[in-house]
Every structure is written in C-alpha cells, then in structure tokens.
C-alpha cells in the first residue's frame, strides 16, 4: 500500500478553553524555530464551524488545532511522500503528531493549560484514489498498523472503529485501554524502531 497522505489526530484532555489567538501565537513561534521542517505560515480558521481552528502550514505537513468532529485536538496532515514501507511511514506520521502534541504541552506560554489524551486518536487516509473507504483498504492497512499500535500502547487492547460510509474518507477511530500520556506514547514509539 503506497500511502503517504496520512492524517493523525490526538484529542485534547485540557486546553479546550484556550482562545484561537493562543494557538495562533504559539504556532507562529514554530515557523522560525523548527529546524527539521519547513513551516511557512499560520492561518486563523476559527470562523469555520467544526473545522480547523488554527492551521500551521508546512512544506511536508500541516498541523492544526482541529474541531472537525466536534472534539478539539491536534491534527497532523502529511502532504509529502515518505520513504520506507507502510509500517515505517505510519511510524513517522504518528511520531511527528506525538512530537507536536508534546511540544504544545511543554510550551512556556500555554503548556500548563494543555494536555492531550493518549488513549484516543483518529487516523485518516487523505487519498480517496489509493485508499477508498472500504474493507479492502482496512485489510491492506491492518498489518502495518497493528504492529505500530502494539508498540505504541505496549500491547494493551486497542479497538478500531471505521465509519463505513463510502462518501467519507477512510478513517479509523482508535481507542486503547488504559490511561496514556503523550510522553509515554512517544517513548514507546521511539523504543520500538
């Protein structure tokens, strides 16, 4: 499965009360201060109902504080191809999303008010041509994803739920048993590859 347009969203546990200006200001500090990525601009979309609140545009990926499904979280949207097999590409996308969540949690201006839930995530494949919303796509994705989730959640039980509506992009709601913080998930992922 030759996918790279992968989105991952981790939901906020604390921080829903932050104003769009807080996210906008924080993301603006990332543009000149992220040496391993080319980040270009920040846009305010808080006027859009159940959509992105603040968007950080990058060359390889976009980051946003997103409310599309009615729950605020950080959405990592990979745009550029990645090397390696599907498992390795998924690892990179999850790692980058978790690093961004951790960076927000540690930010000196908002970090004491921000915490993400590690036990729930959304995985979307933003490529309807190569990854239609079908059981076949799930079957092709499952081998690379199961190994990643087993490492990420240290073998804990993980449930996957897919909306079967063919008009929607392929998306999996990921729910892991237990309480998982972002730092632990990042450590689990780093130790697995």
mmCIF file with all atom_site columns, C-alpha atoms in Angstrom:
data_model
loop_
_atom_site.group_PDB
_atom_site.id
_atom_site.type_symbol
_atom_site.label_atom_id
_atom_site.label_alt_id
_atom_site.label_comp_id
_atom_site.label_asym_id
_atom_site.label_entity_id
_atom_site.label_seq_id
_atom_site.pdbx_PDB_ins_code
_atom_site.Cartn_x
_atom_site.Cartn_y
_atom_site.Cartn_z
_atom_site.occupancy
_atom_site.B_iso_or_equiv
_atom_site.pdbx_formal_charge
_atom_site.auth_seq_id
_atom_site.auth_comp_id
_atom_site.auth_asym_id
_atom_site.auth_atom_id
_atom_site.pdbx_PDB_model_num
ATOM 1   C CA . UNK A 1 1   ? 0.000   0.000  0.000  1.00 0.00 ? 1   UNK A CA 1
ATOM 2   C CA . UNK A 1 2   ? 1.701   3.146  -1.247 1.00 0.00 ? 2   UNK A CA 1
ATOM 3   C CA . UNK A 1 3   ? 0.245   5.766  1.059  1.00 0.00 ? 3   UNK A CA 1
ATOM 4   C CA . UNK A 1 4   ? 1.748   8.897  2.492  1.00 0.00 ? 4   UNK A CA 1
ATOM 5   C CA . UNK A 1 5   ? -1.211  11.302 2.761  1.00 0.00 ? 5   UNK A CA 1
ATOM 6   C CA . UNK A 1 6   ? -1.948  10.193 6.294  1.00 0.00 ? 6   UNK A CA 1
ATOM 7   C CA . UNK A 1 7   ? -3.598  12.290 8.987  1.00 0.00 ? 7   UNK A CA 1
ATOM 8   C CA . UNK A 1 8   ? -3.433  11.595 12.719 1.00 0.00 ? 8   UNK A CA 1
ATOM 9   C CA . UNK A 1 9   ? -5.374  13.462 15.371 1.00 0.00 ? 9   UNK A CA 1
ATOM 10  C CA . UNK A 1 10  ? -4.868  13.321 19.139 1.00 0.00 ? 10  UNK A CA 1
ATOM 11  C CA . UNK A 1 11  ? -7.604  14.862 21.254 1.00 0.00 ? 11  UNK A CA 1
ATOM 12  C CA . UNK A 1 12  ? -7.227  17.450 23.970 1.00 0.00 ? 12  UNK A CA 1
ATOM 13  C CA . UNK A 1 13  ? -7.827  16.475 27.575 1.00 0.00 ? 13  UNK A CA 1
ATOM 14  C CA . UNK A 1 14  ? -7.101  20.008 28.837 1.00 0.00 ? 14  UNK A CA 1
ATOM 15  C CA . UNK A 1 15  ? -6.916  23.146 26.744 1.00 0.00 ? 15  UNK A CA 1
ATOM 16  C CA . UNK A 1 16  ? -10.356 23.357 25.174 1.00 0.00 ? 16  UNK A CA 1
ATOM 17  C CA . UNK A 1 17  ? -10.772 26.777 26.796 1.00 0.00 ? 17  UNK A CA 1
ATOM 18  C CA . UNK A 1 18  ? -7.772  28.315 25.011 1.00 0.00 ? 18  UNK A CA 1
ATOM 19  C CA . UNK A 1 19  ? -8.659  31.072 22.584 1.00 0.00 ? 19  UNK A CA 1
ATOM 20  C CA . UNK A 1 20  ? -7.783  30.809 18.869 1.00 0.00 ? 20  UNK A CA 1
ATOM 21  C CA . UNK A 1 21  ? -5.298  33.646 19.444 1.00 0.00 ? 21  UNK A CA 1
ATOM 22  C CA . UNK A 1 22  ? -3.387  31.450 21.922 1.00 0.00 ? 22  UNK A CA 1
ATOM 23  C CA . UNK A 1 23  ? -2.950  28.682 19.344 1.00 0.00 ? 23  UNK A CA 1
ATOM 24  C CA . UNK A 1 24  ? -2.151  31.236 16.637 1.00 0.00 ? 24  UNK A CA 1
ATOM 25  C CA . UNK A 1 25  ? 0.569   32.858 18.734 1.00 0.00 ? 25  UNK A CA 1
ATOM 26  C CA . UNK A 1 26  ? 2.110   29.528 19.695 1.00 0.00 ? 26  UNK A CA 1
ATOM 27  C CA . UNK A 1 27  ? 2.159   28.156 16.142 1.00 0.00 ? 27  UNK A CA 1
ATOM 28  C CA . UNK A 1 28  ? 3.743   31.406 14.946 1.00 0.00 ? 28  UNK A CA 1
ATOM 29  C CA . UNK A 1 29  ? 6.737   30.710 17.195 1.00 0.00 ? 29  UNK A CA 1
ATOM 30  C CA . UNK A 1 30  ? 7.194   27.357 15.446 1.00 0.00 ? 30  UNK A CA 1
ATOM 31  C CA . UNK A 1 31  ? 7.714   28.863 11.977 1.00 0.00 ? 31  UNK A CA 1
ATOM 32  C CA . UNK A 1 32  ? 11.238  30.227 12.622 1.00 0.00 ? 32  UNK A CA 1
ATOM 33  C CA . UNK A 1 33  ? 12.080  27.751 15.404 1.00 0.00 ? 33  UNK A CA 1
ATOM 34  C CA . UNK A 1 34  ? 11.625  24.291 13.837 1.00 0.00 ? 34  UNK A CA 1
ATOM 35  C CA . UNK A 1 35  ? 14.952  23.251 12.322 1.00 0.00 ? 35  UNK A CA 1
ATOM 36  C CA . UNK A 1 36  ? 13.915  19.823 10.986 1.00 0.00 ? 36  UNK A CA 1
ATOM 37  C CA . UNK A 1 37  ? 10.903  21.048 8.947  1.00 0.00 ? 37  UNK A CA 1
ATOM 38  C CA . UNK A 1 38  ? 9.960   23.882 6.644  1.00 0.00 ? 38  UNK A CA 1
ATOM 39  C CA . UNK A 1 39  ? 6.988   25.650 8.241  1.00 0.00 ? 39  UNK A CA 1
ATOM 40  C CA . UNK A 1 40  ? 5.585   28.535 6.243  1.00 0.00 ? 40  UNK A CA 1
ATOM 41  C CA . UNK A 1 41  ? 2.580   30.316 7.722  1.00 0.00 ? 41  UNK A CA 1
ATOM 42  C CA . UNK A 1 42  ? -0.229  30.286 10.288 1.00 0.00 ? 42  UNK A CA 1
ATOM 43  C CA . UNK A 1 43  ? -3.880  30.947 9.492  1.00 0.00 ? 43  UNK A CA 1
ATOM 44  C CA . UNK A 1 44  ? -6.903  31.526 11.705 1.00 0.00 ? 44  UNK A CA 1
ATOM 45  C CA . UNK A 1 45  ? -9.937  29.451 10.707 1.00 0.00 ? 45  UNK A CA 1
ATOM 46  C CA . UNK A 1 46  ? -11.869 29.851 13.941 1.00 0.00 ? 46  UNK A CA 1
ATOM 47  C CA . UNK A 1 47  ? -14.815 31.269 11.969 1.00 0.00 ? 47  UNK A CA 1
ATOM 48  C CA . UNK A 1 48  ? -15.390 27.836 10.362 1.00 0.00 ? 48  UNK A CA 1
ATOM 49  C CA . UNK A 1 49  ? -17.949 25.718 12.216 1.00 0.00 ? 49  UNK A CA 1
ATOM 50  C CA . UNK A 1 50  ? -16.483 22.350 13.238 1.00 0.00 ? 50  UNK A CA 1
ATOM 51  C CA . UNK A 1 51  ? -13.358 22.744 11.178 1.00 0.00 ? 51  UNK A CA 1
ATOM 52  C CA . UNK A 1 52  ? -9.779  23.752 11.792 1.00 0.00 ? 52  UNK A CA 1
ATOM 53  C CA . UNK A 1 53  ? -9.345  26.465 14.410 1.00 0.00 ? 53  UNK A CA 1
ATOM 54  C CA . UNK A 1 54  ? -5.731  27.375 13.677 1.00 0.00 ? 54  UNK A CA 1
ATOM 55  C CA . UNK A 1 55  ? -3.673  25.992 10.805 1.00 0.00 ? 55  UNK A CA 1
ATOM 56  C CA . UNK A 1 56  ? 0.120   25.843 10.658 1.00 0.00 ? 56  UNK A CA 1
ATOM 57  C CA . UNK A 1 57  ? 1.126   25.320 7.031  1.00 0.00 ? 57  UNK A CA 1
ATOM 58  C CA . UNK A 1 58  ? 4.302   23.423 6.293  1.00 0.00 ? 58  UNK A CA 1
ATOM 59  C CA . UNK A 1 59  ? 6.019   22.007 3.234  1.00 0.00 ? 59  UNK A CA 1
ATOM 60  C CA . UNK A 1 60  ? 5.980   18.367 4.374  1.00 0.00 ? 60  UNK A CA 1
ATOM 61  C CA . UNK A 1 61  ? 2.903   18.543 6.589  1.00 0.00 ? 61  UNK A CA 1
ATOM 62  C CA . UNK A 1 62  ? 0.278   20.822 8.059  1.00 0.00 ? 62  UNK A CA 1
ATOM 63  C CA . UNK A 1 63  ? -0.558  20.991 11.759 1.00 0.00 ? 63  UNK A CA 1
ATOM 64  C CA . UNK A 1 64  ? -3.855  22.279 13.042 1.00 0.00 ? 64  UNK A CA 1
ATOM 65  C CA . UNK A 1 65  ? -5.886  22.628 16.150 1.00 0.00 ? 65  UNK A CA 1
ATOM 66  C CA . UNK A 1 66  ? -8.914  20.905 14.727 1.00 0.00 ? 66  UNK A CA 1
ATOM 67  C CA . UNK A 1 67  ? -12.573 20.668 15.705 1.00 0.00 ? 67  UNK A CA 1
ATOM 68  C CA . UNK A 1 68  ? -13.882 18.865 12.618 1.00 0.00 ? 68  UNK A CA 1
ATOM 69  C CA . UNK A 1 69  ? -15.518 16.014 14.522 1.00 0.00 ? 69  UNK A CA 1
ATOM 70  C CA . UNK A 1 70  ? -16.714 18.254 17.339 1.00 0.00 ? 70  UNK A CA 1
ATOM 71  C CA . UNK A 1 71  ? -13.707 17.456 19.541 1.00 0.00 ? 71  UNK A CA 1
ATOM 72  C CA . UNK A 1 72  ? -10.653 19.686 19.731 1.00 0.00 ? 72  UNK A CA 1
ATOM 73  C CA . UNK A 1 73  ? -7.304  18.111 19.081 1.00 0.00 ? 73  UNK A CA 1
ATOM 74  C CA . UNK A 1 74  ? -4.071  18.390 17.173 1.00 0.00 ? 74  UNK A CA 1
ATOM 75  C CA . UNK A 1 75  ? -4.325  17.130 13.607 1.00 0.00 ? 75  UNK A CA 1
ATOM 76  C CA . UNK A 1 76  ? -1.126  16.229 11.744 1.00 0.00 ? 76  UNK A CA 1
ATOM 77  C CA . UNK A 1 77  ? -1.697  16.140 7.974  1.00 0.00 ? 77  UNK A CA 1
ATOM 78  C CA . UNK A 1 78  ? 1.172   14.618 5.970  1.00 0.00 ? 78  UNK A CA 1
ATOM 79  C CA . UNK A 1 79  ? 1.400   16.011 2.421  1.00 0.00 ? 79  UNK A CA 1
ATOM 80  C CA . UNK A 1 80  ? 4.751   14.877 1.024  1.00 0.00 ? 80  UNK A CA 1
ATOM 81  C CA . UNK A 1 81  ? 5.950   11.343 0.235  1.00 0.00 ? 81  UNK A CA 1
ATOM 82  C CA . UNK A 1 82  ? 7.880   9.360  2.819  1.00 0.00 ? 82  UNK A CA 1
ATOM 83  C CA . UNK A 1 83  ? 10.497  6.673  2.311  1.00 0.00 ? 83  UNK A CA 1
ATOM 84  C CA . UNK A 1 84  ? 10.128  3.157  3.626  1.00 0.00 ? 84  UNK A CA 1
ATOM 85  C CA . UNK A 1 85  ? 7.359   0.610  3.869  1.00 0.00 ? 85  UNK A CA 1
ATOM 86  C CA . UNK A 1 86  ? 3.860   1.326  5.153  1.00 0.00 ? 86  UNK A CA 1
ATOM 87  C CA . UNK A 1 87  ? 4.766   0.452  8.730  1.00 0.00 ? 87  UNK A CA 1
ATOM 88  C CA . UNK A 1 88  ? 7.692   2.869  8.684  1.00 0.00 ? 88  UNK A CA 1
ATOM 89  C CA . UNK A 1 89  ? 5.613   5.658  7.132  1.00 0.00 ? 89  UNK A CA 1
ATOM 90  C CA . UNK A 1 90  ? 2.884   5.195  9.758  1.00 0.00 ? 90  UNK A CA 1
ATOM 91  C CA . UNK A 1 91  ? 5.563   5.273  12.456 1.00 0.00 ? 91  UNK A CA 1
ATOM 92  C CA . UNK A 1 92  ? 6.882   8.597  11.110 1.00 0.00 ? 92  UNK A CA 1
ATOM 93  C CA . UNK A 1 93  ? 3.412   10.161 10.943 1.00 0.00 ? 93  UNK A CA 1
ATOM 94  C CA . UNK A 1 94  ? 2.473   9.059  14.476 1.00 0.00 ? 94  UNK A CA 1
ATOM 95  C CA . UNK A 1 95  ? 5.860   10.159 15.820 1.00 0.00 ? 95  UNK A CA 1
ATOM 96  C CA . UNK A 1 96  ? 5.535   13.604 14.238 1.00 0.00 ? 96  UNK A CA 1
ATOM 97  C CA . UNK A 1 97  ? 1.994   14.032 15.570 1.00 0.00 ? 97  UNK A CA 1
ATOM 98  C CA . UNK A 1 98  ? 3.055   12.980 19.073 1.00 0.00 ? 98  UNK A CA 1
ATOM 99  C CA . UNK A 1 99  ? 6.107   15.271 18.993 1.00 0.00 ? 99  UNK A CA 1
ATOM 100 C CA . UNK A 1 100 ? 3.854   18.193 18.088 1.00 0.00 ? 100 UNK A CA 1
ATOM 101 C CA . UNK A 1 101 ? 1.444   17.327 20.928 1.00 0.00 ? 101 UNK A CA 1
ATOM 102 C CA . UNK A 1 102 ? 4.363   17.113 23.343 1.00 0.00 ? 102 UNK A CA 1
ATOM 103 C CA . UNK A 1 103 ? 5.743   20.424 22.088 1.00 0.00 ? 103 UNK A CA 1
ATOM 104 C CA . UNK A 1 104 ? 2.390   22.094 22.802 1.00 0.00 ? 104 UNK A CA 1
ATOM 105 C CA . UNK A 1 105 ? 2.235   20.513 26.265 1.00 0.00 ? 105 UNK A CA 1
ATOM 106 C CA . UNK A 1 106 ? 5.715   21.886 27.020 1.00 0.00 ? 106 UNK A CA 1
ATOM 107 C CA . UNK A 1 107 ? 5.211   25.333 25.504 1.00 0.00 ? 107 UNK A CA 1
ATOM 108 C CA . UNK A 1 108 ? 6.017   28.034 28.082 1.00 0.00 ? 108 UNK A CA 1
ATOM 109 C CA . UNK A 1 109 ? 3.053   30.229 27.134 1.00 0.00 ? 109 UNK A CA 1
ATOM 110 C CA . UNK A 1 110 ? 0.271   27.610 27.012 1.00 0.00 ? 110 UNK A CA 1
ATOM 111 C CA . UNK A 1 111 ? 1.804   24.318 28.164 1.00 0.00 ? 111 UNK A CA 1
ATOM 112 C CA . UNK A 1 112 ? 0.490   24.409 31.710 1.00 0.00 ? 112 UNK A CA 1
ATOM 113 C CA . UNK A 1 113 ? -3.042  24.532 30.275 1.00 0.00 ? 113 UNK A CA 1
ATOM 114 C CA . UNK A 1 114 ? -2.655  21.899 27.545 1.00 0.00 ? 114 UNK A CA 1
ATOM 115 C CA . UNK A 1 115 ? -2.729  18.124 27.879 1.00 0.00 ? 115 UNK A CA 1
ATOM 116 C CA . UNK A 1 116 ? -3.644  15.518 25.298 1.00 0.00 ? 116 UNK A CA 1
ATOM 117 C CA . UNK A 1 117 ? -5.437  12.196 25.752 1.00 0.00 ? 117 UNK A CA 1
ATOM 118 C CA . UNK A 1 118 ? -3.173  9.457  24.531 1.00 0.00 ? 118 UNK A CA 1
ATOM 119 C CA . UNK A 1 119 ? -5.738  6.660  24.611 1.00 0.00 ? 119 UNK A CA 1
ATOM 120 C CA . UNK A 1 120 ? -7.831  8.010  21.711 1.00 0.00 ? 120 UNK A CA 1
ATOM 121 C CA . UNK A 1 121 ? -6.773  9.005  18.217 1.00 0.00 ? 121 UNK A CA 1
ATOM 122 C CA . UNK A 1 122 ? -8.141  9.386  14.733 1.00 0.00 ? 122 UNK A CA 1
ATOM 123 C CA . UNK A 1 123 ? -6.291  8.014  11.716 1.00 0.00 ? 123 UNK A CA 1
ATOM 124 C CA . UNK A 1 124 ? -7.430  9.244  8.295  1.00 0.00 ? 124 UNK A CA 1
ATOM 125 C CA . UNK A 1 125 ? -6.126  8.382  4.866  1.00 0.00 ? 125 UNK A CA 1
ATOM 126 C CA . UNK A 1 126 ? -6.431  11.525 2.788  1.00 0.00 ? 126 UNK A CA 1
ATOM 127 C CA . UNK A 1 127 ? -6.241  9.733  -0.561 1.00 0.00 ? 127 UNK A CA 1
ATOM 128 C CA . UNK A 1 128 ? -9.572  8.508  -1.934 1.00 0.00 ? 128 UNK A CA 1
ATOM 129 C CA . UNK A 1 129 ? -7.942  7.118  -5.086 1.00 0.00 ? 129 UNK A CA 1
ATOM 130 C CA . UNK A 1 130 ? -5.399  4.853  -3.356 1.00 0.00 ? 130 UNK A CA 1
ATOM 131 C CA . UNK A 1 131 ? -7.338  4.332  -0.119 1.00 0.00 ? 131 UNK A CA 1
ATOM 132 C CA . UNK A 1 132 ? -11.095 4.305  -0.666 1.00 0.00 ? 132 UNK A CA 1
ATOM 133 C CA . UNK A 1 133 ? -13.251 3.834  2.408  1.00 0.00 ? 133 UNK A CA 1
ATOM 134 C CA . UNK A 1 134 ? -13.595 0.063  2.057  1.00 0.00 ? 134 UNK A CA 1
ATOM 135 C CA . UNK A 1 135 ? -12.870 -3.132 3.962  1.00 0.00 ? 135 UNK A CA 1
ATOM 136 C CA . UNK A 1 136 ? -10.144 -3.849 1.402  1.00 0.00 ? 136 UNK A CA 1
ATOM 137 C CA . UNK A 1 137 ? -8.303  -0.699 2.443  1.00 0.00 ? 137 UNK A CA 1
ATOM 138 C CA . UNK A 1 138 ? -8.597  -1.740 6.077  1.00 0.00 ? 138 UNK A CA 1
ATOM 139 C CA . UNK A 1 139 ? -7.246  -5.201 5.257  1.00 0.00 ? 139 UNK A CA 1
ATOM 140 C CA . UNK A 1 140 ? -4.270  -3.675 3.399  1.00 0.00 ? 140 UNK A CA 1
ATOM 141 C CA . UNK A 1 141 ? -3.579  -1.206 6.224  1.00 0.00 ? 141 UNK A CA 1
ATOM 142 C CA . UNK A 1 142 ? -4.020  -3.617 9.127  1.00 0.00 ? 142 UNK A CA 1
ATOM 143 C CA . UNK A 1 143 ? -0.601  -5.399 9.080  1.00 0.00 ? 143 UNK A CA 1
ATOM 144 C CA . UNK A 1 144 ? 1.399   -2.162 9.266  1.00 0.00 ? 144 UNK A CA 1
ATOM 145 C CA . UNK A 1 145 ? -0.999  -0.527 11.700 1.00 0.00 ? 145 UNK A CA 1
ATOM 146 C CA . UNK A 1 146 ? -1.356  -3.395 14.173 1.00 0.00 ? 146 UNK A CA 1
ATOM 147 C CA . UNK A 1 147 ? 2.376   -3.616 14.807 1.00 0.00 ? 147 UNK A CA 1
ATOM 148 C CA . UNK A 1 148 ? 2.581   0.128  15.300 1.00 0.00 ? 148 UNK A CA 1
ATOM 149 C CA . UNK A 1 149 ? -0.353  0.182  17.738 1.00 0.00 ? 149 UNK A CA 1
ATOM 150 C CA . UNK A 1 150 ? 1.014   -2.803 19.672 1.00 0.00 ? 150 UNK A CA 1
ATOM 151 C CA . UNK A 1 151 ? 4.282   -0.912 20.174 1.00 0.00 ? 151 UNK A CA 1
ATOM 152 C CA . UNK A 1 152 ? 2.605   2.431  20.838 1.00 0.00 ? 152 UNK A CA 1
ATOM 153 C CA . UNK A 1 153 ? 0.277   1.021  23.508 1.00 0.00 ? 153 UNK A CA 1
ATOM 154 C CA . UNK A 1 154 ? 2.703   -1.593 24.877 1.00 0.00 ? 154 UNK A CA 1
ATOM 155 C CA . UNK A 1 155 ? 0.420   -4.484 23.981 1.00 0.00 ? 155 UNK A CA 1
ATOM 156 C CA . UNK A 1 156 ? -2.749  -3.031 25.560 1.00 0.00 ? 156 UNK A CA 1
ATOM 157 C CA . UNK A 1 157 ? -6.079  -3.860 23.959 1.00 0.00 ? 157 UNK A CA 1
ATOM 158 C CA . UNK A 1 158 ? -6.859  -1.450 21.107 1.00 0.00 ? 158 UNK A CA 1
ATOM 159 C CA . UNK A 1 159 ? -10.212 -1.137 19.337 1.00 0.00 ? 159 UNK A CA 1
ATOM 160 C CA . UNK A 1 160 ? -10.563 0.211  15.822 1.00 0.00 ? 160 UNK A CA 1
ATOM 161 C CA . UNK A 1 161 ? -13.851 1.602  14.533 1.00 0.00 ? 161 UNK A CA 1
ATOM 162 C CA . UNK A 1 162 ? -14.416 2.659  10.915 1.00 0.00 ? 162 UNK A CA 1
ATOM 163 C CA . UNK A 1 163 ? -17.298 4.676  9.532  1.00 0.00 ? 163 UNK A CA 1
ATOM 164 C CA . UNK A 1 164 ? -18.362 2.579  6.517  1.00 0.00 ? 164 UNK A CA 1
ATOM 165 C CA . UNK A 1 165 ? -19.947 5.495  4.600  1.00 0.00 ? 165 UNK A CA 1
ATOM 166 C CA . UNK A 1 166 ? -18.282 5.305  1.145  1.00 0.00 ? 166 UNK A CA 1
ATOM 167 C CA . UNK A 1 167 ? -18.752 9.072  0.713  1.00 0.00 ? 167 UNK A CA 1
ATOM 168 C CA . UNK A 1 168 ? -16.374 9.732  3.614  1.00 0.00 ? 168 UNK A CA 1
ATOM 169 C CA . UNK A 1 169 ? -12.593 9.448  3.631  1.00 0.00 ? 169 UNK A CA 1
ATOM 170 C CA . UNK A 1 170 ? -11.181 6.288  5.168  1.00 0.00 ? 170 UNK A CA 1
ATOM 171 C CA . UNK A 1 171 ? -10.923 6.965  8.892  1.00 0.00 ? 171 UNK A CA 1
ATOM 172 C CA . UNK A 1 172 ? -10.324 4.808  11.955 1.00 0.00 ? 172 UNK A CA 1
ATOM 173 C CA . UNK A 1 173 ? -11.175 5.813  15.483 1.00 0.00 ? 173 UNK A CA 1
ATOM 174 C CA . UNK A 1 174 ? -8.502  4.277  17.698 1.00 0.00 ? 174 UNK A CA 1
ATOM 175 C CA . UNK A 1 175 ? -9.351  3.589  21.340 1.00 0.00 ? 175 UNK A CA 1
ATOM 176 C CA . UNK A 1 176 ? -6.786  1.990  23.668 1.00 0.00 ? 176 UNK A CA 1
ATOM 177 C CA . UNK A 1 177 ? -7.498  0.588  27.112 1.00 0.00 ? 177 UNK A CA 1
ATOM 178 C CA . UNK A 1 178 ? -5.887  2.457  29.968 1.00 0.00 ? 178 UNK A CA 1
ATOM 179 C CA . UNK A 1 179 ? -4.636  5.964  30.511 1.00 0.00 ? 179 UNK A CA 1
ATOM 180 C CA . UNK A 1 180 ? -1.839  7.005  28.179 1.00 0.00 ? 180 UNK A CA 1
ATOM 181 C CA . UNK A 1 181 ? 0.007   10.285 28.230 1.00 0.00 ? 181 UNK A CA 1
ATOM 182 C CA . UNK A 1 182 ? 1.802   11.663 25.198 1.00 0.00 ? 182 UNK A CA 1
ATOM 183 C CA . UNK A 1 183 ? 5.297   11.394 26.704 1.00 0.00 ? 183 UNK A CA 1
ATOM 184 C CA . UNK A 1 184 ? 4.819   7.661  27.358 1.00 0.00 ? 184 UNK A CA 1
ATOM 185 C CA . UNK A 1 185 ? 3.482   7.036  23.862 1.00 0.00 ? 185 UNK A CA 1
ATOM 186 C CA . UNK A 1 186 ? 6.423   8.872  22.342 1.00 0.00 ? 186 UNK A CA 1
ATOM 187 C CA . UNK A 1 187 ? 8.847   6.824  24.436 1.00 0.00 ? 187 UNK A CA 1
ATOM 188 C CA . UNK A 1 188 ? 7.095   3.571  23.472 1.00 0.00 ? 188 UNK A CA 1
ATOM 189 C CA . UNK A 1 189 ? 7.289   4.504  19.810 1.00 0.00 ? 189 UNK A CA 1
ATOM 190 C CA . UNK A 1 190 ? 10.944  5.539  19.964 1.00 0.00 ? 190 UNK A CA 1
ATOM 191 C CA . UNK A 1 191 ? 11.880  2.274  21.704 1.00 0.00 ? 191 UNK A CA 1
ATOM 192 C CA . UNK A 1 192 ? 10.085  0.170  19.084 1.00 0.00 ? 192 UNK A CA 1
ATOM 193 C CA . UNK A 1 193 ? 12.001  1.216  15.965 1.00 0.00 ? 193 UNK A CA 1
#
